[in-house]
Short mmCIF file of C-alpha atoms and ligand atoms in Angstrom, two decimals:
data_model
loop_
_atom_site.label_atom_id
_atom_site.label_comp_id
_atom_site.label_asym_id
_atom_site.label_seq_id
_atom_site.Cartn_x
_atom_site.Cartn_y
_atom_site.Cartn_z
CA LEU A 213 158.69 -133.49 -5.00
CA LYS A 214 156.40 -134.14 -7.94
CA ASP A 215 156.97 -137.93 -8.38
CA LYS A 216 153.38 -138.47 -9.89
CA LYS A 217 151.84 -137.73 -13.23
CA LEU A 218 148.68 -136.17 -14.23
CA SER A 219 147.77 -136.05 -17.78
CA ILE A 220 145.64 -133.75 -19.71
CA GLY A 221 144.38 -133.83 -23.20
CA GLY A 222 145.00 -130.73 -25.65
CA ILE A 223 143.17 -129.90 -28.85
CA PHE A 224 144.40 -127.08 -30.92
CA PRO A 225 143.52 -125.77 -34.21
CA MET A 226 146.59 -125.13 -35.93
CA ASN A 227 145.04 -124.33 -39.41
CA GLY A 228 141.62 -123.77 -40.74
CA SER A 229 139.04 -120.95 -40.16
CA TRP A 230 140.59 -120.09 -36.80
CA ALA A 231 143.98 -121.17 -36.34
CA GLY A 232 144.19 -119.94 -32.87
CA GLY A 233 146.44 -122.74 -31.95
CA GLN A 234 149.48 -120.90 -33.24
CA ALA A 235 149.53 -118.76 -30.34
CA CYS A 236 147.48 -120.58 -28.18
CA LEU A 237 149.50 -123.61 -27.88
CA PRO A 238 152.74 -122.01 -26.91
CA ALA A 239 151.08 -119.95 -23.97
CA VAL A 240 149.57 -123.47 -22.58
CA LEU A 241 152.93 -124.87 -22.81
CA MET A 242 154.28 -121.73 -20.93
CA ALA A 243 151.48 -122.28 -18.49
CA LEU A 244 152.04 -125.89 -17.74
CA GLN A 245 156.07 -125.10 -17.28
CA ASP A 246 155.21 -122.44 -14.85
CA VAL A 247 152.41 -124.49 -12.64
CA ASN A 248 154.89 -127.45 -12.85
CA ASN A 249 157.58 -125.07 -11.26
CA ARG A 250 155.39 -124.01 -8.36
CA SER A 251 155.84 -126.18 -5.23
CA ASP A 252 152.67 -124.76 -3.63
CA ILE A 253 150.36 -126.12 -6.49
CA LEU A 254 149.90 -129.77 -7.17
CA ARG A 255 152.84 -130.48 -4.81
CA ASP A 256 152.87 -134.14 -5.58
CA TYR A 257 152.08 -134.03 -9.14
CA GLU A 258 153.67 -132.90 -12.49
CA LEU A 259 150.78 -132.04 -15.02
CA GLU A 260 151.56 -133.24 -18.68
CA MET A 261 149.52 -132.81 -21.79
CA SER A 262 149.22 -135.00 -24.79
CA PHE A 263 147.81 -132.84 -27.91
CA ASP A 264 147.05 -132.79 -31.48
CA ASP A 265 145.89 -130.56 -34.12
CA SER A 266 142.25 -130.20 -34.96
CA GLN A 267 142.51 -127.90 -37.91
CA CYS A 268 139.42 -126.29 -36.56
CA MET A 269 137.38 -129.07 -38.08
CA PRO A 270 134.96 -131.04 -35.83
CA GLY A 271 135.44 -134.55 -37.51
CA LEU A 272 139.28 -134.12 -37.00
CA GLY A 273 138.99 -132.77 -33.78
CA THR A 274 136.62 -135.64 -32.51
CA LYS A 275 139.12 -138.10 -33.62
CA VAL A 276 142.10 -136.40 -31.81
CA LEU A 277 139.79 -136.58 -28.66
CA TYR A 278 139.00 -140.46 -29.59
CA ASN A 279 143.04 -140.68 -29.99
CA LEU A 280 143.67 -139.13 -26.52
CA LEU A 281 141.20 -141.06 -24.55
CA TYR A 282 142.20 -144.28 -26.10
CA THR A 283 146.11 -143.76 -25.69
CA LYS A 284 147.49 -144.24 -22.34
CA PRO A 285 147.61 -142.48 -19.91
CA VAL A 286 144.10 -141.59 -18.56
CA LYS A 287 143.56 -137.85 -19.27
CA LEU A 288 141.77 -136.03 -16.40
CA MET A 289 140.45 -132.94 -18.55
CA VAL A 290 140.39 -131.56 -22.26
CA LEU A 291 141.66 -128.21 -23.39
CA SER A 292 139.61 -127.20 -26.65
CA GLY A 293 139.77 -124.45 -29.18
CA CYS A 294 137.14 -123.65 -31.97
CA SER A 295 133.37 -123.56 -31.30
CA ILE A 296 132.75 -125.92 -33.83
CA VAL A 297 135.33 -128.46 -32.29
CA SER A 298 134.35 -127.75 -28.92
CA THR A 299 130.50 -128.27 -29.76
CA PHE A 300 131.54 -132.05 -30.86
CA VAL A 301 134.14 -132.56 -28.16
CA ALA A 302 132.37 -131.29 -25.17
CA GLN A 303 129.07 -133.63 -26.09
CA ALA A 304 131.48 -136.47 -26.54
CA ALA A 305 133.49 -135.88 -23.44
CA LYS A 306 130.68 -136.34 -21.08
CA MET A 307 130.40 -140.26 -22.07
CA TRP A 308 133.88 -140.35 -20.74
CA ASN A 309 132.91 -138.13 -17.72
CA LEU A 310 135.42 -135.78 -18.80
CA VAL A 311 135.51 -131.81 -17.90
CA VAL A 312 136.29 -129.89 -21.22
CA LEU A 313 137.63 -126.51 -20.81
CA ALA A 314 137.70 -124.16 -23.99
CA TYR A 315 140.33 -121.45 -24.46
CA GLY A 316 138.67 -120.42 -27.81
CA ALA A 317 135.15 -121.03 -28.20
CA SER A 318 132.79 -117.88 -28.54
CA SER A 319 129.52 -119.66 -30.06
CA PRO A 320 126.43 -118.97 -27.80
CA ALA A 321 125.19 -122.27 -28.55
CA LEU A 322 127.80 -123.75 -25.97
CA SER A 323 126.06 -121.96 -23.09
CA ASN A 324 123.80 -124.94 -22.66
CA ARG A 325 124.14 -127.34 -19.46
CA GLN A 326 121.68 -129.82 -21.05
CA ARG A 327 123.79 -130.47 -24.09
CA PHE A 328 127.23 -129.75 -22.33
CA PRO A 329 126.95 -130.73 -18.65
CA THR A 330 130.80 -130.66 -18.24
CA PHE A 331 131.84 -127.60 -20.31
CA PHE A 332 133.79 -124.70 -19.25
CA ARG A 333 135.52 -121.76 -21.11
CA THR A 334 137.85 -118.87 -20.47
CA HIS A 335 136.85 -117.75 -23.82
CA PRO A 336 133.56 -115.37 -23.55
CA SER A 337 130.17 -115.96 -25.42
CA ALA A 338 129.72 -113.72 -28.31
CA THR A 339 126.78 -112.65 -26.53
CA LEU A 340 128.78 -110.92 -23.79
CA HIS A 341 128.70 -108.02 -26.26
CA ASN A 342 124.85 -107.64 -25.96
CA PRO A 343 124.31 -106.14 -22.26
CA THR A 344 127.10 -103.52 -23.44
CA ARG A 345 125.11 -102.80 -26.78
CA VAL A 346 122.10 -102.03 -24.61
CA LYS A 347 123.67 -100.00 -22.11
CA ILE A 348 125.13 -97.86 -25.23
CA PHE A 349 121.44 -97.60 -26.49
CA GLN A 350 120.43 -96.56 -23.11
CA LYS A 351 123.17 -93.94 -22.54
CA PHE A 352 122.14 -92.14 -25.67
CA GLY A 353 118.68 -92.54 -25.54
CA TRP A 354 118.08 -95.04 -28.65
CA THR A 355 115.03 -97.02 -28.56
CA LYS A 356 115.01 -97.95 -32.40
CA ILE A 357 117.52 -100.41 -33.37
CA ALA A 358 118.44 -102.11 -36.66
CA THR A 359 120.75 -105.12 -37.18
CA ILE A 360 122.64 -106.79 -40.17
CA GLN A 361 124.32 -109.75 -39.89
CA ASP A 362 125.54 -113.11 -41.99
CA THR A 363 123.70 -115.76 -41.51
CA GLN A 364 126.51 -118.01 -39.26
CA GLU A 365 124.99 -119.54 -36.42
CA VAL A 366 127.23 -117.55 -34.14
CA PHE A 367 125.97 -114.61 -35.37
CA GLN A 368 122.19 -115.94 -35.38
CA SER A 369 122.16 -116.84 -31.95
CA THR A 370 123.94 -113.44 -30.80
CA LYS A 371 121.06 -111.57 -32.44
CA GLU A 372 118.43 -113.93 -30.73
CA ASP A 373 120.05 -112.91 -27.31
CA LEU A 374 120.33 -109.30 -28.28
CA SER A 375 116.50 -109.30 -29.30
CA LYS A 376 115.71 -110.72 -25.97
CA ARG A 377 117.55 -108.18 -24.17
CA VAL A 378 116.54 -105.05 -26.01
CA LYS A 379 112.76 -106.05 -25.74
CA ALA A 380 113.48 -106.52 -21.76
CA ALA A 381 114.87 -102.76 -21.78
CA GLY A 382 112.08 -101.48 -24.03
CA ILE A 383 113.99 -101.24 -27.14
CA ASN A 384 112.71 -102.14 -30.78
CA ILE A 385 114.67 -103.65 -33.23
CA VAL A 386 112.65 -101.90 -36.02
CA ALA A 387 114.71 -103.06 -39.00
CA THR A 388 116.68 -106.53 -39.37
CA GLN A 389 118.58 -108.02 -42.29
CA THR A 390 120.58 -110.80 -43.13
CA PHE A 391 122.94 -111.96 -45.74
CA LEU A 392 124.45 -115.19 -46.78
CA THR A 393 127.61 -113.90 -48.84
CA ASP A 394 126.55 -110.64 -50.68
CA PRO A 395 125.29 -107.77 -48.18
CA VAL A 396 124.12 -105.25 -50.99
CA ASN A 397 120.39 -105.97 -51.10
CA ALA A 398 120.42 -106.13 -47.01
CA VAL A 399 122.25 -102.65 -47.00
CA ARG A 400 119.91 -101.09 -49.39
CA SER A 401 117.14 -102.42 -47.39
CA LEU A 402 118.33 -100.78 -44.15
CA LYS A 403 118.69 -97.35 -46.39
CA ARG A 404 115.06 -97.83 -47.30
CA GLN A 405 114.04 -98.46 -43.99
CA ASP A 406 115.49 -95.44 -42.53
CA ALA A 407 117.72 -97.49 -40.15
CA ARG A 408 119.81 -94.99 -37.85
CA ILE A 409 121.55 -97.08 -35.20
CA ILE A 410 122.80 -100.34 -36.62
CA VAL A 411 124.39 -103.42 -35.06
CA GLY A 412 126.35 -105.27 -37.70
CA LEU A 413 127.33 -109.11 -36.92
CA PHE A 414 129.63 -110.75 -39.19
CA TYR A 415 133.33 -111.46 -39.45
CA GLU A 416 135.93 -109.03 -41.08
CA ASP A 417 135.74 -110.37 -44.63
CA ALA A 418 132.07 -109.64 -44.81
CA ALA A 419 132.85 -106.13 -43.10
CA ARG A 420 134.59 -105.01 -46.21
CA LYS A 421 131.92 -105.81 -48.46
CA VAL A 422 129.18 -104.29 -45.98
CA PHE A 423 131.02 -101.14 -45.71
CA CYS A 424 131.69 -100.93 -49.40
CA GLN A 425 127.99 -100.83 -49.67
CA VAL A 426 127.46 -98.54 -46.86
CA TYR A 427 129.89 -96.21 -48.78
CA LYS A 428 127.89 -96.56 -51.83
CA GLU A 429 124.32 -96.07 -50.29
CA LYS A 430 125.70 -93.29 -48.07
CA LEU A 431 124.25 -95.11 -44.97
CA TYR A 432 127.02 -93.20 -42.90
CA GLY A 433 127.71 -90.03 -41.73
CA LYS A 434 126.15 -87.68 -38.98
CA LYS A 435 122.78 -89.27 -38.95
CA TYR A 436 124.21 -92.81 -38.32
CA VAL A 437 125.85 -94.97 -35.86
CA TRP A 438 126.88 -98.31 -36.51
CA LEU A 439 128.06 -100.79 -33.67
CA LEU A 440 130.62 -103.36 -34.88
CA ILE A 441 132.58 -106.29 -33.32
CA GLY A 442 136.06 -104.81 -31.91
CA TRP A 443 138.27 -108.13 -32.40
CA TYR A 444 138.93 -107.68 -35.91
CA PRO A 445 142.77 -107.30 -36.85
CA ASP A 446 144.24 -103.81 -36.90
CA ASN A 447 143.73 -101.89 -40.30
CA TRP A 448 141.14 -104.57 -41.18
CA TYR A 449 139.50 -102.24 -43.64
CA LYS A 450 142.85 -101.49 -45.31
CA SER A 451 143.77 -105.04 -46.57
CA LYS A 452 142.34 -107.96 -48.92
CA LEU A 453 140.58 -105.07 -50.80
CA ASP A 454 141.15 -107.03 -53.89
CA SER A 455 137.46 -108.64 -54.21
CA ILE A 456 136.03 -105.31 -52.92
CA ASN A 457 135.32 -102.46 -55.52
CA CYS A 458 136.03 -99.84 -53.00
CA THR A 459 139.11 -98.19 -51.87
CA GLY A 460 140.66 -98.31 -48.05
CA ASP A 461 139.89 -94.75 -47.85
CA GLN A 462 136.34 -95.10 -49.02
CA LEU A 463 135.97 -97.69 -46.37
CA ALA A 464 137.42 -95.52 -43.79
CA GLU A 465 135.07 -92.73 -44.56
CA ALA A 466 132.14 -94.97 -44.44
CA LEU A 467 133.66 -96.34 -41.02
CA GLU A 468 134.22 -93.11 -39.37
CA GLY A 469 132.51 -92.51 -36.05
CA HIS A 470 131.61 -96.29 -35.66
CA PHE A 471 131.69 -97.92 -32.33
CA THR A 472 133.02 -101.30 -31.51
CA THR A 473 132.24 -103.62 -28.35
CA GLU A 474 134.81 -106.50 -27.57
CA ALA A 475 135.70 -108.65 -24.49
CA VAL A 476 138.74 -107.49 -22.25
CA ILE A 477 140.73 -110.56 -22.41
CA LEU A 478 143.94 -109.20 -21.29
CA HIS A 479 144.39 -107.86 -17.81
CA GLN A 480 144.21 -103.98 -18.17
CA ASP A 481 146.79 -102.76 -15.53
CA SER A 482 150.24 -104.00 -14.59
CA SER A 483 149.36 -105.30 -11.29
CA MET A 484 150.54 -108.59 -9.85
CA THR A 485 148.08 -111.23 -10.77
CA ASP A 486 147.19 -114.57 -8.87
CA VAL A 487 149.38 -116.45 -11.67
CA GLY A 488 152.53 -114.77 -10.46
CA MET A 489 153.22 -112.23 -13.04
CA THR A 490 151.77 -109.05 -14.48
CA ALA A 491 150.03 -109.08 -17.66
CA PRO A 492 152.67 -107.03 -19.37
CA GLU A 493 155.19 -109.61 -18.22
CA PHE A 494 153.12 -112.18 -19.91
CA THR A 495 153.08 -110.29 -23.19
CA ARG A 496 156.77 -109.88 -23.10
CA ARG A 497 157.42 -113.80 -22.61
CA LEU A 498 155.17 -114.84 -24.79
CA ASP A 499 156.37 -112.55 -27.49
CA GLU A 500 159.73 -113.83 -26.84
CA LYS A 501 158.69 -117.32 -27.13
CA LEU A 502 156.76 -116.81 -30.47
CA ARG A 503 159.52 -114.64 -31.98
CA TYR A 504 162.23 -117.36 -31.22
CA GLU A 505 159.89 -120.31 -32.12
CA LYS A 506 158.50 -118.66 -35.38
CA ASN A 507 161.55 -116.70 -36.15
CA ILE A 508 159.29 -113.63 -36.45
CA THR A 509 159.32 -110.17 -35.21
CA ASP A 510 155.33 -108.69 -35.33
CA THR A 511 153.87 -111.21 -32.98
CA SER A 512 150.29 -109.66 -33.28
CA LEU A 513 150.20 -111.19 -36.71
CA VAL A 514 150.18 -114.86 -34.95
CA THR A 515 146.54 -116.08 -35.06
CA GLY A 516 145.48 -116.83 -31.74
CA TYR A 517 147.41 -113.84 -30.35
CA PRO A 518 144.77 -111.99 -28.65
CA GLU A 519 143.40 -115.07 -26.98
CA ALA A 520 146.68 -116.49 -25.69
CA PRO A 521 145.87 -114.88 -22.13
CA LEU A 522 142.88 -117.32 -22.21
CA ALA A 523 144.69 -120.37 -22.90
CA TYR A 524 147.59 -119.60 -20.26
CA ASP A 525 144.54 -118.96 -17.73
CA ALA A 526 142.82 -122.26 -18.95
CA VAL A 527 145.83 -124.20 -17.77
CA TRP A 528 145.96 -122.39 -14.48
CA ALA A 529 142.25 -123.16 -13.79
CA MET A 530 142.61 -126.90 -14.62
CA ALA A 531 145.73 -126.98 -12.17
CA LEU A 532 143.92 -124.99 -9.23
CA ALA A 533 140.72 -127.28 -9.71
CA LEU A 534 143.00 -130.14 -9.63
CA ASN A 535 144.74 -128.98 -6.87
CA LYS A 536 141.24 -128.55 -4.95
CA THR A 537 140.22 -131.92 -6.15
CA ALA A 538 143.20 -133.69 -4.60
CA VAL A 539 142.55 -132.32 -1.27
CA ARG A 540 138.90 -133.37 -1.63
CA LEU A 541 139.59 -136.89 -2.86
CA ALA A 542 142.12 -137.63 -0.28
CA GLU A 543 139.31 -136.71 2.33
CA LYS A 544 137.63 -139.80 0.68
CA ASN A 545 140.67 -141.89 0.79
CA LEU A 546 140.75 -141.48 -3.26
CA SER A 547 143.23 -139.85 -5.61
CA LEU A 548 143.17 -137.90 -8.99
CA LEU A 549 145.08 -141.14 -10.12
CA ASP A 550 141.91 -143.40 -9.57
CA PHE A 551 140.02 -141.64 -12.45
CA ASP A 552 139.16 -144.08 -15.19
CA TYR A 553 136.69 -142.39 -17.36
CA VAL A 554 134.19 -144.18 -15.35
CA ASN A 555 134.26 -142.93 -11.90
CA LYS A 556 131.80 -140.09 -11.81
CA ASN A 557 132.38 -139.01 -8.28
CA ILE A 558 136.02 -137.88 -9.27
CA THR A 559 134.21 -135.94 -12.22
CA ASP A 560 131.78 -134.56 -9.90
CA GLU A 561 134.54 -133.17 -7.76
CA ILE A 562 136.60 -131.67 -10.51
CA TYR A 563 133.39 -130.12 -11.90
CA SER A 564 132.64 -128.49 -8.48
CA ALA A 565 136.11 -127.31 -8.03
CA MET A 566 135.99 -125.90 -11.78
CA ASN A 567 132.77 -124.42 -11.09
CA SER A 568 133.94 -122.33 -7.90
CA THR A 569 136.93 -121.37 -9.90
CA LYS A 570 138.06 -117.46 -8.95
CA PHE A 571 141.51 -116.19 -9.49
CA LEU A 572 143.12 -113.21 -11.36
CA GLY A 573 145.01 -114.18 -14.23
CA VAL A 574 146.64 -112.57 -17.08
CA SER A 575 143.44 -112.49 -18.68
CA GLY A 576 141.71 -110.77 -15.75
CA ASN A 577 139.28 -112.18 -13.26
CA VAL A 578 138.92 -115.61 -14.17
CA ALA A 579 135.11 -116.97 -13.20
CA PHE A 580 132.46 -118.87 -14.92
CA SER A 581 128.74 -118.56 -14.80
CA SER A 582 126.32 -121.58 -14.06
CA GLN A 583 126.39 -122.75 -17.53
CA GLY A 584 130.37 -122.63 -17.70
CA ASP A 585 130.77 -119.15 -19.46
CA ARG A 586 133.63 -116.83 -18.84
CA ILE A 587 132.52 -113.77 -16.97
CA ALA A 588 134.64 -110.60 -18.22
CA TRP A 589 134.43 -107.03 -18.97
CA THR A 590 133.51 -105.54 -22.54
CA GLN A 591 135.41 -102.37 -23.69
CA ILE A 592 133.90 -99.66 -26.08
CA GLU A 593 135.93 -97.77 -28.84
CA GLN A 594 135.16 -95.75 -31.57
CA MET A 595 136.87 -94.85 -34.66
CA ILE A 596 137.75 -91.08 -34.53
CA ASN A 597 139.91 -89.90 -37.47
CA GLY A 598 140.64 -93.27 -38.52
CA THR A 599 142.25 -94.62 -35.29
CA TYR A 600 140.12 -96.61 -32.24
CA HIS A 601 139.71 -94.57 -29.27
CA LYS A 602 138.90 -96.21 -25.73
CA LEU A 603 135.40 -94.55 -24.80
CA GLY A 604 134.49 -96.99 -21.80
CA TYR A 605 134.31 -100.58 -20.06
CA TYR A 606 131.28 -102.17 -18.99
CA ASP A 607 131.11 -104.81 -16.17
CA SER A 608 127.59 -106.39 -17.00
CA VAL A 609 127.45 -108.41 -13.59
CA ALA A 610 127.71 -105.23 -11.50
CA ASP A 611 126.02 -103.20 -14.01
CA ASN A 612 128.80 -100.47 -13.97
CA LEU A 613 129.69 -98.53 -16.87
CA THR A 614 132.82 -96.64 -16.93
CA TRP A 615 133.08 -93.78 -19.28
CA PHE A 616 135.49 -91.45 -20.52
CA GLY A 617 133.26 -89.05 -22.41
CA LYS A 618 135.67 -89.12 -25.38
CA GLU A 619 132.87 -89.86 -28.04
CA LYS A 620 132.76 -87.37 -31.02
CA TRP A 621 129.54 -86.90 -33.20
CA LYS A 622 130.24 -85.70 -36.80
CA GLY A 623 127.08 -83.43 -36.49
CA GLY A 624 128.30 -82.13 -33.10
CA LYS A 625 125.46 -83.74 -31.43
CA ILE A 626 123.96 -87.21 -30.49
CA PRO A 627 122.34 -88.70 -33.64
CA LYS A 628 118.63 -89.31 -33.36
CA ASP A 629 117.45 -93.15 -33.78
CA HIS A 630 114.80 -92.10 -36.36
CA THR A 631 113.46 -89.28 -38.49
CA VAL A 632 112.27 -86.38 -36.72
CA VAL A 633 108.77 -85.26 -38.34
CA VAL A 634 108.58 -81.49 -37.53
CA ASN A 635 104.99 -80.61 -37.76
CA SER A 636 104.74 -77.51 -40.06
CA LEU A 637 102.41 -75.65 -38.69
C1 2BX B 710 137.23 -113.39 -30.70
C2 2BX B 710 137.35 -114.94 -31.69
C3 2BX B 710 138.18 -114.43 -32.90
C4 2BX B 710 135.93 -115.43 -31.85
O1 2BX B 710 136.08 -116.80 -32.51
C5 2BX B 710 136.64 -117.50 -31.58
C6 2BX B 710 137.00 -118.81 -32.31
C7 2BX B 710 135.44 -119.72 -32.18
O2 2BX B 710 134.59 -119.24 -31.49
O3 2BX B 710 135.51 -120.80 -33.20
C8 2BX B 710 137.98 -117.14 -31.64
N1 2BX B 710 138.15 -115.57 -30.97
#
């Protein structure tokens, strides 16, 4: 029976710029219950978690980490959320020889073993979209690309990664625009530079401003293809229009035909996974839990709902790694309970167990790159007549593009990536 306790720390953003703890904390608690109900995992141990709210603020998150570390019992690992909190927590954690596992951090800056030697994340990096973007450019023969982004670090480093990848593929970024808060001039410049195939890197609130200007500049239609981020909420372009002087219909007209890329973070078929339930069963259980706890009906409105599978699988990744480590330590007459933030041998065992993680979770196959990044598929969609349609999936590790051939072109043919100059004889 599970008479010994193993403790982990949890840092959840319950408010702030990404309040993903709203859905991710319930998912983590569900996973802890499920793991503790299994007799074949951590047979002698009960996994328990001490946790607190970071409000997606790095200072508060660091204080929460400090309190977790200086309150008994010793924590073996820490779960973290937002990128800005995870960059602080993961840099501090190594001083206590702690592995950090983020369920909600997308910043490319976190892919850095020098700065974050003990960091892993079940949430993919924002750069996961880039090999997919290159694949789309190659599929449609586009070699001249434009980009427009807001100046936040996550988009800046995503753009830098994209530049490297397109160059390696013989594709040129012929125009690139950045804006701080007002995209009017950036959009005007793209028009002047005759940009045709345009990658947009910004959050949804900036996206509404950009596409109001795109509508006014007529930078849309059969000559243009926009590639946007796919994880904005449904109908993002019909809500919060108060500070935008365009209607939802005008934005929809400008957005017609645009492509989106996003990571696949919920297993796409209803096959049984390695965590003992199918993805639809997970969704049903999470919906039930959220409806009951929050007294709501539409669970998709809960912040962090899309990322909940990543949080659920993060607990399983920890449990499976600790399970493996317990066996390895026993061979050295050591135990997980010997961990004291100082014993680096135990951390090294936990690290190598985490590094070799490989299981099918509710978020799909869970495995990490050498930098601790989640390896995942991406999905490509297109807005056709105002609704998103799946165009295909891309597995960048196998370089395998599954394409359904559903794309629609306003002009009936693939748009060109630049003005075709017809020499008049
Ligand atoms: C897809 C998104 C919304 C990207 O930001 C993540 C939060 C963060 O990186 O701080 C959560 N998931």
